[in-house]
CSV table of C-alpha atoms and ligand atoms in Angstrom, one decimal:
chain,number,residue,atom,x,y,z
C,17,UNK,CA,-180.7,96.1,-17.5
C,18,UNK,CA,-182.2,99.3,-19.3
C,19,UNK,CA,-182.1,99.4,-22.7
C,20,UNK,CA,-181.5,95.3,-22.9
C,21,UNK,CA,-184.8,93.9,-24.8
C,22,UNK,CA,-186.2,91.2,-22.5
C,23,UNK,CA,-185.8,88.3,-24.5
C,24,UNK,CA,-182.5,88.9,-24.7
C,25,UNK,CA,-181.9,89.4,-21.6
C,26,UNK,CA,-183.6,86.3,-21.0
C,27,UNK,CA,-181.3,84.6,-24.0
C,28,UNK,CA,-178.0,85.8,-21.9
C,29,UNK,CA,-179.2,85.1,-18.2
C,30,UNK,CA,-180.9,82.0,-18.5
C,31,UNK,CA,-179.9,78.1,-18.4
C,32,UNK,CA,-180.9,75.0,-19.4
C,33,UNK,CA,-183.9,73.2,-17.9
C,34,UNK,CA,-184.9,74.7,-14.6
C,35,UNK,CA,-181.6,76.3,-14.3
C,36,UNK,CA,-180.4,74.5,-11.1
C,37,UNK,CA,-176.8,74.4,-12.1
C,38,UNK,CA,-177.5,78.1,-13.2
C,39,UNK,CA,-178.1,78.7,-9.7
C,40,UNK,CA,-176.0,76.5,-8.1
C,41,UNK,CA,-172.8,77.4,-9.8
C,42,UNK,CA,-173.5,80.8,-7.6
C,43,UNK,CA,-174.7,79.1,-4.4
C,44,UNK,CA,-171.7,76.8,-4.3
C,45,UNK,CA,-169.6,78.8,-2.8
C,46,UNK,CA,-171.9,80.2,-0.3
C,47,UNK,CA,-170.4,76.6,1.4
C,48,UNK,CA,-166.9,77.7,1.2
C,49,UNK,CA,-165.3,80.1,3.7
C,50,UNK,CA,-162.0,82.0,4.3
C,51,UNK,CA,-160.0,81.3,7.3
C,52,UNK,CA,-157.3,84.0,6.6
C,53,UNK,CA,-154.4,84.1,8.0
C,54,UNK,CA,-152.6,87.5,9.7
C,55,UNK,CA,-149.6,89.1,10.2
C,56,UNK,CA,-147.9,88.2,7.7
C,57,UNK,CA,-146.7,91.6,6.4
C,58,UNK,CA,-147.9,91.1,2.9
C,59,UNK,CA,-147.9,94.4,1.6
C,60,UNK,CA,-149.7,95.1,-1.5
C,61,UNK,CA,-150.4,91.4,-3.0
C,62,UNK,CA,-149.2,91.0,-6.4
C,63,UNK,CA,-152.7,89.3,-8.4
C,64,UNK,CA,-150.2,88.7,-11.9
C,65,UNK,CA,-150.0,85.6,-13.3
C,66,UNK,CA,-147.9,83.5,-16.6
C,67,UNK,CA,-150.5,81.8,-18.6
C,68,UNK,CA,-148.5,80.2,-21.3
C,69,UNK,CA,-145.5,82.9,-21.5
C,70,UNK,CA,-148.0,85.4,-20.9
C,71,UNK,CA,-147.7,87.8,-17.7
C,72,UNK,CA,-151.4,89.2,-16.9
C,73,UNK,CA,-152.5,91.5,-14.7
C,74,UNK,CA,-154.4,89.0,-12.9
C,75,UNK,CA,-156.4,85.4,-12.2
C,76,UNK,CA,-159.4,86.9,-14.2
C,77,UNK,CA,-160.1,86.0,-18.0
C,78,UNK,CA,-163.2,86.6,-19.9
C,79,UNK,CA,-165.3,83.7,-21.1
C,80,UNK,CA,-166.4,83.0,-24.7
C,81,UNK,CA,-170.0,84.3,-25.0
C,82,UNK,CA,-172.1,84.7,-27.6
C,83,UNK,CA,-173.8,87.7,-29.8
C,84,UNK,CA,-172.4,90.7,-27.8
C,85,UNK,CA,-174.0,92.9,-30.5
C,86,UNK,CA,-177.1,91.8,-29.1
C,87,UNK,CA,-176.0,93.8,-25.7
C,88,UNK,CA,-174.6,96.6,-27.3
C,89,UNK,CA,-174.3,98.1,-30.6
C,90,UNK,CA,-170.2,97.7,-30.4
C,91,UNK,CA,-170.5,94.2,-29.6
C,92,UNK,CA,-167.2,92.2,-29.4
C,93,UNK,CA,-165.2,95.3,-30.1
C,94,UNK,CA,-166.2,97.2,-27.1
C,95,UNK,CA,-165.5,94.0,-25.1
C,96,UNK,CA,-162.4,93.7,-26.7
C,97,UNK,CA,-161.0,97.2,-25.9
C,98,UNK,CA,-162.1,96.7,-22.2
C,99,UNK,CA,-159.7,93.4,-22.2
C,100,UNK,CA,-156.8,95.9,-24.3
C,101,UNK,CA,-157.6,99.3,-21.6
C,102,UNK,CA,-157.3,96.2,-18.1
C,103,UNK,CA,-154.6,93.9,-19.9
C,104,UNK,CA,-156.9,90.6,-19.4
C,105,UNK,CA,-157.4,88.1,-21.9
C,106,UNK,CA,-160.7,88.2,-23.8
C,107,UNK,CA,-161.7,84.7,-25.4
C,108,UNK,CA,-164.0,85.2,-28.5
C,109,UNK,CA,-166.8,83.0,-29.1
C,110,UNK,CA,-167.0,81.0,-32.3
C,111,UNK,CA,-171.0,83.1,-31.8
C,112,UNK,CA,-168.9,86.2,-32.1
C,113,UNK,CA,-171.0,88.6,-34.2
C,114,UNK,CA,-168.0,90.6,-35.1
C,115,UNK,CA,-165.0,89.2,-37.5
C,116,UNK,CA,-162.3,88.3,-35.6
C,117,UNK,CA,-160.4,90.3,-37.6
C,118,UNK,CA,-161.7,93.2,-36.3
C,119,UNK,CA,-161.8,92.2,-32.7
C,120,UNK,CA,-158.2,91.8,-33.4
C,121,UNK,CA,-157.6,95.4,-34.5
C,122,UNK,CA,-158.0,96.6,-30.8
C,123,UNK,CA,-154.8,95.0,-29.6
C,124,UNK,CA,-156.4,92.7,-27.1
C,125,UNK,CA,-155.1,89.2,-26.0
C,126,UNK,CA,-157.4,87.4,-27.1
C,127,UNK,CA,-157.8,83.6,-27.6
C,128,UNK,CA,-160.4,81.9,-29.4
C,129,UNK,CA,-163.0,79.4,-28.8
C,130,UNK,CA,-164.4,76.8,-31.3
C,131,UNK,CA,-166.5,73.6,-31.5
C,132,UNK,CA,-165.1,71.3,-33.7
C,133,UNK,CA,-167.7,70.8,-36.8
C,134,UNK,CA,-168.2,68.1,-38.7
C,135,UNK,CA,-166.5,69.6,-41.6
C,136,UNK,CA,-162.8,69.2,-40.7
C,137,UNK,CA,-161.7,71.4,-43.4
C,138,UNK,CA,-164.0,74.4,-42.2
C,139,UNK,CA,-162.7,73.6,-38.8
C,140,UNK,CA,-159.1,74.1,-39.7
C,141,UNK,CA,-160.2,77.0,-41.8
C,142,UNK,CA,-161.4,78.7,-38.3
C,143,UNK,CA,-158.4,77.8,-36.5
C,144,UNK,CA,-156.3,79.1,-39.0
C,145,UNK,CA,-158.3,82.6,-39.6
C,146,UNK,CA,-158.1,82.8,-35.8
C,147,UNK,CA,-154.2,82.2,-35.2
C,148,UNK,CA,-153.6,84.7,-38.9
C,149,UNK,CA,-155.9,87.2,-36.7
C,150,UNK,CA,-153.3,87.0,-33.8
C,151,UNK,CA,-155.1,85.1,-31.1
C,152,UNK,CA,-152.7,83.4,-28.8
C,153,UNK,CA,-154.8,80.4,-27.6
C,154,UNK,CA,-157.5,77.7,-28.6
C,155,UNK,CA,-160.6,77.0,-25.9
C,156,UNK,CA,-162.1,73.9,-27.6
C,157,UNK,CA,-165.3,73.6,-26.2
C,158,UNK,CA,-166.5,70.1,-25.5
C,159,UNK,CA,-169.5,69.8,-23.5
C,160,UNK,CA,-172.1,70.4,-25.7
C,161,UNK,CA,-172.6,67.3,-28.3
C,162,UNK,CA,-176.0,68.6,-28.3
C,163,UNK,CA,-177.8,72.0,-27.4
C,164,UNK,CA,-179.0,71.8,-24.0
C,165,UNK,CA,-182.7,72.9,-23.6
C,166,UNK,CA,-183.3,76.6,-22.5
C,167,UNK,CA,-186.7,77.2,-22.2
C,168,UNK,CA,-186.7,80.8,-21.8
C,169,UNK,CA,-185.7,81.1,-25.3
C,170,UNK,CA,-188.1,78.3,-26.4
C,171,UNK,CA,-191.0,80.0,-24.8
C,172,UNK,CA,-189.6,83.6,-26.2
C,173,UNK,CA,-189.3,82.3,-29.2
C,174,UNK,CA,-185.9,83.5,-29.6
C,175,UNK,CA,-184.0,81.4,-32.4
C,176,UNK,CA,-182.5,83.3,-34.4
C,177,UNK,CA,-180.2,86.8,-34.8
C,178,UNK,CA,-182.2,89.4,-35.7
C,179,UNK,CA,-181.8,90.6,-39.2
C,180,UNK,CA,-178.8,92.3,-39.6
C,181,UNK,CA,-176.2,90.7,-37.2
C,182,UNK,CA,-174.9,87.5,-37.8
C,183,UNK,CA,-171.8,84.7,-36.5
C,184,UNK,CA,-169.3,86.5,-38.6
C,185,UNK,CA,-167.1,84.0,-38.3
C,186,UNK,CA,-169.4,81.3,-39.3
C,187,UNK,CA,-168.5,82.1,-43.3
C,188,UNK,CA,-167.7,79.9,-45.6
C,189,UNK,CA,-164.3,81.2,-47.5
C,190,UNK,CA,-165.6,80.3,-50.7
C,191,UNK,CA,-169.5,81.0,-50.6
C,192,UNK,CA,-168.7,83.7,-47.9
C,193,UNK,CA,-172.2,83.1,-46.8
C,194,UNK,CA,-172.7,82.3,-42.8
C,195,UNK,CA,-172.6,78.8,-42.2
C,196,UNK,CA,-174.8,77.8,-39.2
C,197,UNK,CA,-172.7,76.1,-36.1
C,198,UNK,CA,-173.2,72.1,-35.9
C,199,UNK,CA,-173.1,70.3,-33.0
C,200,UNK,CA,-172.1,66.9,-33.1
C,201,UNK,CA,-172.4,63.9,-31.0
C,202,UNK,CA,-170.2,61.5,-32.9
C,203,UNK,CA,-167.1,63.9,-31.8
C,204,UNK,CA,-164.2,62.1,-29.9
C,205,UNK,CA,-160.7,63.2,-28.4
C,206,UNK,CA,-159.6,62.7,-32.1
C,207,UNK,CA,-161.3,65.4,-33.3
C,208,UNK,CA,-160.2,68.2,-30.6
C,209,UNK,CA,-156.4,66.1,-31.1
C,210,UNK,CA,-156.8,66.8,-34.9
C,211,UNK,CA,-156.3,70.6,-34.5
C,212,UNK,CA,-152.7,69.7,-33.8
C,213,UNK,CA,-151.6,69.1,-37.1
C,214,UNK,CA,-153.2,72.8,-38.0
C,215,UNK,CA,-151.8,74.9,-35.1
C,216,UNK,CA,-149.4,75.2,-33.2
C,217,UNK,CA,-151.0,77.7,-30.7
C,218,UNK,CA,-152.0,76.1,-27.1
C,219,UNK,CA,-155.0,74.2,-26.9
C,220,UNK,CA,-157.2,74.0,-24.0
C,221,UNK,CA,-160.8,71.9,-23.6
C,222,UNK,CA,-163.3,73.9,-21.9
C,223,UNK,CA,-166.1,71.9,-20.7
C,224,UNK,CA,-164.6,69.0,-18.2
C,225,UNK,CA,-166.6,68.5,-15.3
C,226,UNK,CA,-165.1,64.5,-14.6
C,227,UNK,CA,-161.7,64.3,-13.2
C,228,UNK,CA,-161.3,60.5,-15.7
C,229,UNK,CA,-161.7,63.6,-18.5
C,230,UNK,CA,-159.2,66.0,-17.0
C,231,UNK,CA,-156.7,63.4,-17.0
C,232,UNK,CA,-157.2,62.1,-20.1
C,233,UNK,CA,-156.9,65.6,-22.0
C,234,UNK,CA,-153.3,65.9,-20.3
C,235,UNK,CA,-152.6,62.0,-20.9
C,236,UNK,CA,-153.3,63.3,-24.6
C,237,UNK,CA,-151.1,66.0,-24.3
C,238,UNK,CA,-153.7,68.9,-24.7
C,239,UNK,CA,-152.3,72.0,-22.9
C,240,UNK,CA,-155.2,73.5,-20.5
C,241,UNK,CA,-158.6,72.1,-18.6
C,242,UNK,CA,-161.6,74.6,-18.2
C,243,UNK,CA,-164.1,73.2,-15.2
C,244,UNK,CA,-167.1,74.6,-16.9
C,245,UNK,CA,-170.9,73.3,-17.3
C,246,UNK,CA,-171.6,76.2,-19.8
C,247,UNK,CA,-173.3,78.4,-17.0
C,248,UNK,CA,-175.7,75.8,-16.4
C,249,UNK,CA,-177.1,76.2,-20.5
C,250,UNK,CA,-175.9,72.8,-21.8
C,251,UNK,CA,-176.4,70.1,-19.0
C,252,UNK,CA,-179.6,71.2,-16.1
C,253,UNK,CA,-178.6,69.1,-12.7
C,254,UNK,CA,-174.4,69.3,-14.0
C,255,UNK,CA,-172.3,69.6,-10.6
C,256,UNK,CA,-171.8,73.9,-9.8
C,257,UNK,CA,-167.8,73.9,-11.3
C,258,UNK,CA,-166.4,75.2,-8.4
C,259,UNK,CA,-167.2,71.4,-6.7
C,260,UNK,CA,-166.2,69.9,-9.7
C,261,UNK,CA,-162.7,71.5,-9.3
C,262,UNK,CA,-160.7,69.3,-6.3
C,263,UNK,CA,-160.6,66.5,-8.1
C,264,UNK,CA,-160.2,67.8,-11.3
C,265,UNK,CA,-156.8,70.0,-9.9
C,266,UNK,CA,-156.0,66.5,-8.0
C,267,UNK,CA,-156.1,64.5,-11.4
C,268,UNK,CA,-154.2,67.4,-13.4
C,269,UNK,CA,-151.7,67.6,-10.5
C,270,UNK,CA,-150.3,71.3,-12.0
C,271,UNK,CA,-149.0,69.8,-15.2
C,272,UNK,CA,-151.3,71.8,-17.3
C,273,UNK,CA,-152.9,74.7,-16.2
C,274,UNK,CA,-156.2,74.4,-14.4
C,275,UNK,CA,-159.1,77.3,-15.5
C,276,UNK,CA,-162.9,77.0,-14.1
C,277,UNK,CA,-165.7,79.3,-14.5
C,278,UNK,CA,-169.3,79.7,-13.6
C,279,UNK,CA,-170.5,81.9,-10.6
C,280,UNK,CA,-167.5,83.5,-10.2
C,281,UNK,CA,-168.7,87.0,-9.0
C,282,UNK,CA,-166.9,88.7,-6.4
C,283,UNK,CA,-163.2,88.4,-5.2
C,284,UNK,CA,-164.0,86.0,-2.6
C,285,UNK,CA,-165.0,84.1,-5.3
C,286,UNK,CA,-161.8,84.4,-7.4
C,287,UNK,CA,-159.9,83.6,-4.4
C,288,UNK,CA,-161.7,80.0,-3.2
C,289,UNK,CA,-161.6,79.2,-6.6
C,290,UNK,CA,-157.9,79.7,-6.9
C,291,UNK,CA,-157.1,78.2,-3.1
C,292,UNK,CA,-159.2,74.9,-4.4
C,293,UNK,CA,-156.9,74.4,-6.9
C,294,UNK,CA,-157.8,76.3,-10.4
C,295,UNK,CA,-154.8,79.0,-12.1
C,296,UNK,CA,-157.3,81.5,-13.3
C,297,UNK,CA,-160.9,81.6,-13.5
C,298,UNK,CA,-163.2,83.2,-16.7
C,299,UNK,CA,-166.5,85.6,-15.9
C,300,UNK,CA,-169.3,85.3,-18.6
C,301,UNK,CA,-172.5,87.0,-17.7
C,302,UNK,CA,-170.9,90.0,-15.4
C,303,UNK,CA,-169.4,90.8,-18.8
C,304,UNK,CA,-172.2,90.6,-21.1
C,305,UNK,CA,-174.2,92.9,-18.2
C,306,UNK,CA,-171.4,95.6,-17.9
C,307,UNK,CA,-171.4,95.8,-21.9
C,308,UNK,CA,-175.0,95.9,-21.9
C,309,UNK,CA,-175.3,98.7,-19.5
C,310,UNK,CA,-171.8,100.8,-20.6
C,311,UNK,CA,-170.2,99.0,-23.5
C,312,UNK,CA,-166.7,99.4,-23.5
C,313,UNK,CA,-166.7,101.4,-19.9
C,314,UNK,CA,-168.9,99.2,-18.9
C,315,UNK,CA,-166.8,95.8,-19.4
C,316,UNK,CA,-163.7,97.7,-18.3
C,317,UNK,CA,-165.4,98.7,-14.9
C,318,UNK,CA,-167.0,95.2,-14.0
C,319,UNK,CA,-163.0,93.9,-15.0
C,320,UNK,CA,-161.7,96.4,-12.7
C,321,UNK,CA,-163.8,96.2,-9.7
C,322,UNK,CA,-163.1,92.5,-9.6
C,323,UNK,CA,-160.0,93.0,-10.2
C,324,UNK,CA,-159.7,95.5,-6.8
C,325,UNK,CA,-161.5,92.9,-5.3
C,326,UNK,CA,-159.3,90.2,-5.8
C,327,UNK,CA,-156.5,92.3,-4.5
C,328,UNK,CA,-158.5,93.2,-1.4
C,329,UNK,CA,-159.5,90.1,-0.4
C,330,UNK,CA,-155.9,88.7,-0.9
C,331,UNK,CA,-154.8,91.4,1.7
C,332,UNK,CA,-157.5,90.3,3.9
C,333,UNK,CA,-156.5,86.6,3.5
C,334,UNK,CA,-152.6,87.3,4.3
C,335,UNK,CA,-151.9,86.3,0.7
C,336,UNK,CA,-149.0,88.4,-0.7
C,337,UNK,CA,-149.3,86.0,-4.0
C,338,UNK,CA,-151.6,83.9,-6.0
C,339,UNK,CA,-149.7,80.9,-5.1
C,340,UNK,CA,-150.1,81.7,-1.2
C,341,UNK,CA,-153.5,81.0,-2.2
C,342,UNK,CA,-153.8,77.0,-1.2
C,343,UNK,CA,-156.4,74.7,0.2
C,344,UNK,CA,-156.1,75.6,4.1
C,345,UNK,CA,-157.7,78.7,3.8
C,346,UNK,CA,-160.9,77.0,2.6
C,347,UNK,CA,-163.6,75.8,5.4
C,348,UNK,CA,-166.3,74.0,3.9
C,349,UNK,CA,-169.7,74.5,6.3
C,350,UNK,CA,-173.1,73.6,5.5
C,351,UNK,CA,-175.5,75.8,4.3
X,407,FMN,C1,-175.1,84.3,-23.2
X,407,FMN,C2,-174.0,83.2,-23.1
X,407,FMN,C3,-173.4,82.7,-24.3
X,407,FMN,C4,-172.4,81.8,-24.2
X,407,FMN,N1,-171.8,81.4,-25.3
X,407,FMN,C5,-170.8,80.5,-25.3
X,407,FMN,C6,-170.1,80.1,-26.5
X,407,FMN,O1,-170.4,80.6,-27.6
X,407,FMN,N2,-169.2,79.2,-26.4
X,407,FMN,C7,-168.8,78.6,-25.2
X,407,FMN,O2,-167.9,77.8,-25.1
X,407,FMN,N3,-169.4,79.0,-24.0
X,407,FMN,C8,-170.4,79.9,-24.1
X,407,FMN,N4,-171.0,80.3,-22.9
X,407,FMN,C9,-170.5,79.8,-21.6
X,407,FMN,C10,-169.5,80.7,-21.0
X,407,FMN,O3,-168.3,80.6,-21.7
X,407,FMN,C11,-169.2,80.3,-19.6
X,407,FMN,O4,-168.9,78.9,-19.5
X,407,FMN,C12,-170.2,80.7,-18.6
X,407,FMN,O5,-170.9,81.9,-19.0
X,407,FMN,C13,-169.6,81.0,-17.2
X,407,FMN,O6,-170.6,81.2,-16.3
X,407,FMN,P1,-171.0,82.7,-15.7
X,407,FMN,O7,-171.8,83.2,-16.8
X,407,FMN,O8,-171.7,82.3,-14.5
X,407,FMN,O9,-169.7,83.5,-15.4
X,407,FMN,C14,-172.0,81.3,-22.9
X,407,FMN,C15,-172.6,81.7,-21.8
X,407,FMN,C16,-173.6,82.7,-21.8
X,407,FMN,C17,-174.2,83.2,-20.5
């Protein structure tokens, strides 16, 4: 990517470890083929979907990433005006590096995503700033107790912002200095369930992998699942998401809806994920490289060129909807 320093570009392609699930999340799906059907007069397919009252244009969200002003001077904002100018829902990283505030001033959905700190008063003050600042959703993320071990960055050196940019949303309301983000491996479903009593905006835990997990976030009455390993940067060896989903879709059994990203790159991709059982999927890095390379055109052209995609490939499948997207269009072959 011109004009992308390497180490960052290292910081925002690489994984944990040796970056098998990094790879694999991709390679996955090389195993899964279409077996479209025909003739079935579909016309233009219609890709919308209602996610919690919400019609979008279609099944494809951004992800939560980190530093964006890292990729491009505009940062978040330019990301965020790429979700407003395509409709799609952008979901703002707790690592934001631009207030939330003013993310919000360019009339995207947007949702937000947190990791419960040890603090439970900061905590609540982030989830409250967030829902003052509009956003219409919660993404709790929960697989990362600890920071995985990425060893581009450790052998870059890369361990901090550069001077100048910071988590902006990382202040303290009273010190306003940027507080830095704490993991921490004593957290429990208590701790996501306490941000109940603080909002009533929808909650969803990003993160789940186990289908025991899946079913106990709906057991405890939590309103969304995201199938996510990170994109391979928390957990090296994790299952690639999209063979993680099944069983997660069969545990959930459509009571809450069912999100997964990682690898999710082209429309064919959208579309196994969505006939294996997910609602909508979230793109990460395809959005931190169209910033990088175009900022706010750049996002908005990576979201629409999947988006055609998606549209394409449902035409080619016979799908005139999303939920015509099911399991028997799947073949599973070996690689
Ligand atoms: C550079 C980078 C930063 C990320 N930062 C966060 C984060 O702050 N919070 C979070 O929940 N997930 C974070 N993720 C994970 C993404 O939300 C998502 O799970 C992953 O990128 C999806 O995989 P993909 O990049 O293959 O599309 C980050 C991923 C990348 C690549």
């Amino acid at each position: 990517m011109a004009g992308l320093d390497p180490v960052h570009r290292d910081f925002f392609a690489g994984g944990a470890g040796d970056e098998r699930t990094v790879h694999a999340n991709e390679t996955a799906f090389d195993r899964l083929r279409l077996l479209p059907r025909v003739l079935r007069a579909t016309g233009v397919p219609d890709p919308r979907l209602t996610l919690f009252g919400t019609v979008l244009p279609g099944p494809v969200l951004i992800a939560p990433t980190a530093f964006h002003r890292l990729a491009h001077p505009d940062g978040e904002t330019a990301t965020a005006h790429a979700a407003r100018d395509t409709g799609t829902v952008m979901t703002v990283s707790m690592a934001a590096t631009t207030p939330i505030e003013k993310i919000a001033g360019t009339g995207a959905r947007l949702w937000f995503q947190l990791y419960p700190q040890p603090d439970r008063d900061f905590t609540a003050h982030l989830a409250g700033r967030a829902a003052a600042a509009g956003v219409t959703a919660l993404v709790v993320t929960v697989d990362s107790p600890v920071f995985g071990r990425r060893e581009r960055d450790l052998r870059n050196g890369f361990l901090d912002l550069p001077s100048g940019l910071a988590c902006e949303n990382l202040r303290d309301p009273v010190t306003g200095r940027v507080r830095d983000i704490v993991l921490d491996p004593s957290l429990g479903w208590d701790d996501v369930l306490r941000l109940r009593a603080v909002t009533r905006l929808p909650i969803l835990v990003k993160g789940v992998l186990h289908p025991a997990d899946a079913a106990e976030a709906v057991a405890r009455g939590l309103d969304g699942v995201i199938v996510s390993n990170h994109g391979g940067r928390q957990l090296d060896g994790a299952v690639a998401s999209i063979d993680a989903l099944p069983a997660v879709a069969e545990a959930v059994r459509g009571r809450v809806p069912v999100l997964l990203d990682g690898g999710v790159r082209r429309g064919t991709d959208v579309v196994t994920a969505l006939a294996r059982g997910a609602t909508a999927v979230l793109i990460g890095r395809p959005v931190i490289w169209g910033l990088a390379a175009g900022g706010r055109d750049g996002v908005a052209t990576v979201l629409r060129r999947l988006h055609e995609d998606v549209v394409r490939v449902m035409a080619l499948c016979g799908a005139a909807t999303l939920a015509e997207l099911t399991p028997d269009l799947l073949r599973e072959v070996r690689p």
